[in-house]
Amino acid sequence: MELLPRPDEWPETRSGKVVTSLLFVVFLGLAGIPVGFGFVAAGIPGGLRYALVFSVLMFLTAAFGYFSQLRPRHRESDIAIVNRDGVAATVLRDRC
């Protein structure tokens, strides 16, 4: 089986902008935790709940960004060209 080369038209998803954005979102999530405890220290205990909800939303956003932008969608070994009845065909193997 011959592996398919990656087409030049397909952009690389591991750009610096994506990584920087995800790190910034994680930073916002981490910053929300001490801010919540700051609300408790200031005598506003309800602020902790909202700050923690904000942090969880930021972490979920970062996870979504990772799974949709950075995680490899397939391995090169999952795609191959085979000869079927004298015609080249593409085979995509399932990971399951």
XYZ file of C-alpha atoms in Angstrom:
96
model
C 0.000 0.000 0.000
C 1.234 3.456 -0.836
C 0.556 6.257 1.620
C -1.057 9.451 0.379
C 1.028 12.618 0.613
C -0.555 15.563 2.390
C -1.909 18.000 -0.245
C -0.195 21.384 -0.333
C -3.599 23.119 -0.294
C -4.419 21.796 3.181
C -3.327 24.324 5.794
C -1.469 23.209 8.877
C -3.666 23.562 11.953
C -0.822 23.706 14.457
C -0.264 27.403 13.991
C 1.113 29.663 16.668
C -2.117 31.647 16.778
C -4.148 28.617 17.826
C -1.694 27.590 20.538
C -1.425 31.152 21.839
C -5.199 31.516 21.937
C -5.648 28.260 23.809
C -2.989 29.199 26.344
C -4.700 32.553 26.884
C -8.064 30.856 27.492
C -6.447 28.449 29.972
C -4.807 31.430 31.694
C -8.227 33.114 32.022
C -9.619 29.933 33.541
C -6.785 29.715 36.032
C -7.050 33.421 36.883
C -10.746 33.042 37.690
C -10.054 30.763 40.661
C -8.091 33.227 42.846
C -10.482 36.003 41.808
C -13.324 33.914 43.224
C -11.509 33.488 46.522
C -10.845 37.223 46.465
C -14.601 37.751 46.389
C -14.917 35.500 49.444
C -12.212 37.479 51.245
C -14.048 40.700 50.367
C -17.210 39.349 51.976
C -19.053 38.364 48.774
C -19.249 34.550 48.989
C -21.548 34.288 45.957
C -18.754 35.611 43.755
C -16.839 32.360 44.202
C -19.597 30.417 42.473
C -19.644 32.731 39.452
C -15.864 32.810 39.216
C -15.700 29.003 39.293
C -18.409 28.745 36.627
C -16.380 31.180 34.511
C -13.258 29.051 35.027
C -15.060 25.858 34.042
C -16.396 27.545 30.889
C -12.888 28.686 29.971
C -11.476 25.178 30.500
C -14.255 23.661 28.387
C -13.560 26.234 25.671
C -9.874 25.320 25.735
C -10.722 21.607 25.540
C -13.008 22.230 22.562
C -10.270 24.234 20.860
C -7.759 21.469 21.444
C -10.003 18.721 20.101
C -11.154 20.728 17.094
C -7.866 22.415 16.115
C -4.782 20.690 17.511
C -5.556 17.015 17.939
C -4.576 15.039 14.833
C -7.658 13.999 12.896
C -6.012 10.929 11.438
C -2.720 9.174 11.259
C -0.929 8.906 7.943
C -1.129 5.105 8.263
C -4.945 5.338 8.210
C -4.975 6.464 4.550
C -3.653 4.337 1.702
C -4.010 3.989 -2.066
C -4.840 0.498 -3.300
C -5.318 -0.953 -6.740
C -8.831 -2.358 -7.152
C -9.832 -3.840 -10.508
C -7.077 -1.886 -12.204
C -8.205 1.462 -10.757
C -6.486 3.319 -7.922
C -8.739 3.701 -4.886
C -8.341 5.402 -1.520
C -8.751 3.297 1.602
C -9.598 4.888 4.945
C -9.126 2.522 7.862
C -11.312 2.852 10.931
C -9.587 3.183 14.319
C -12.119 0.998 16.128
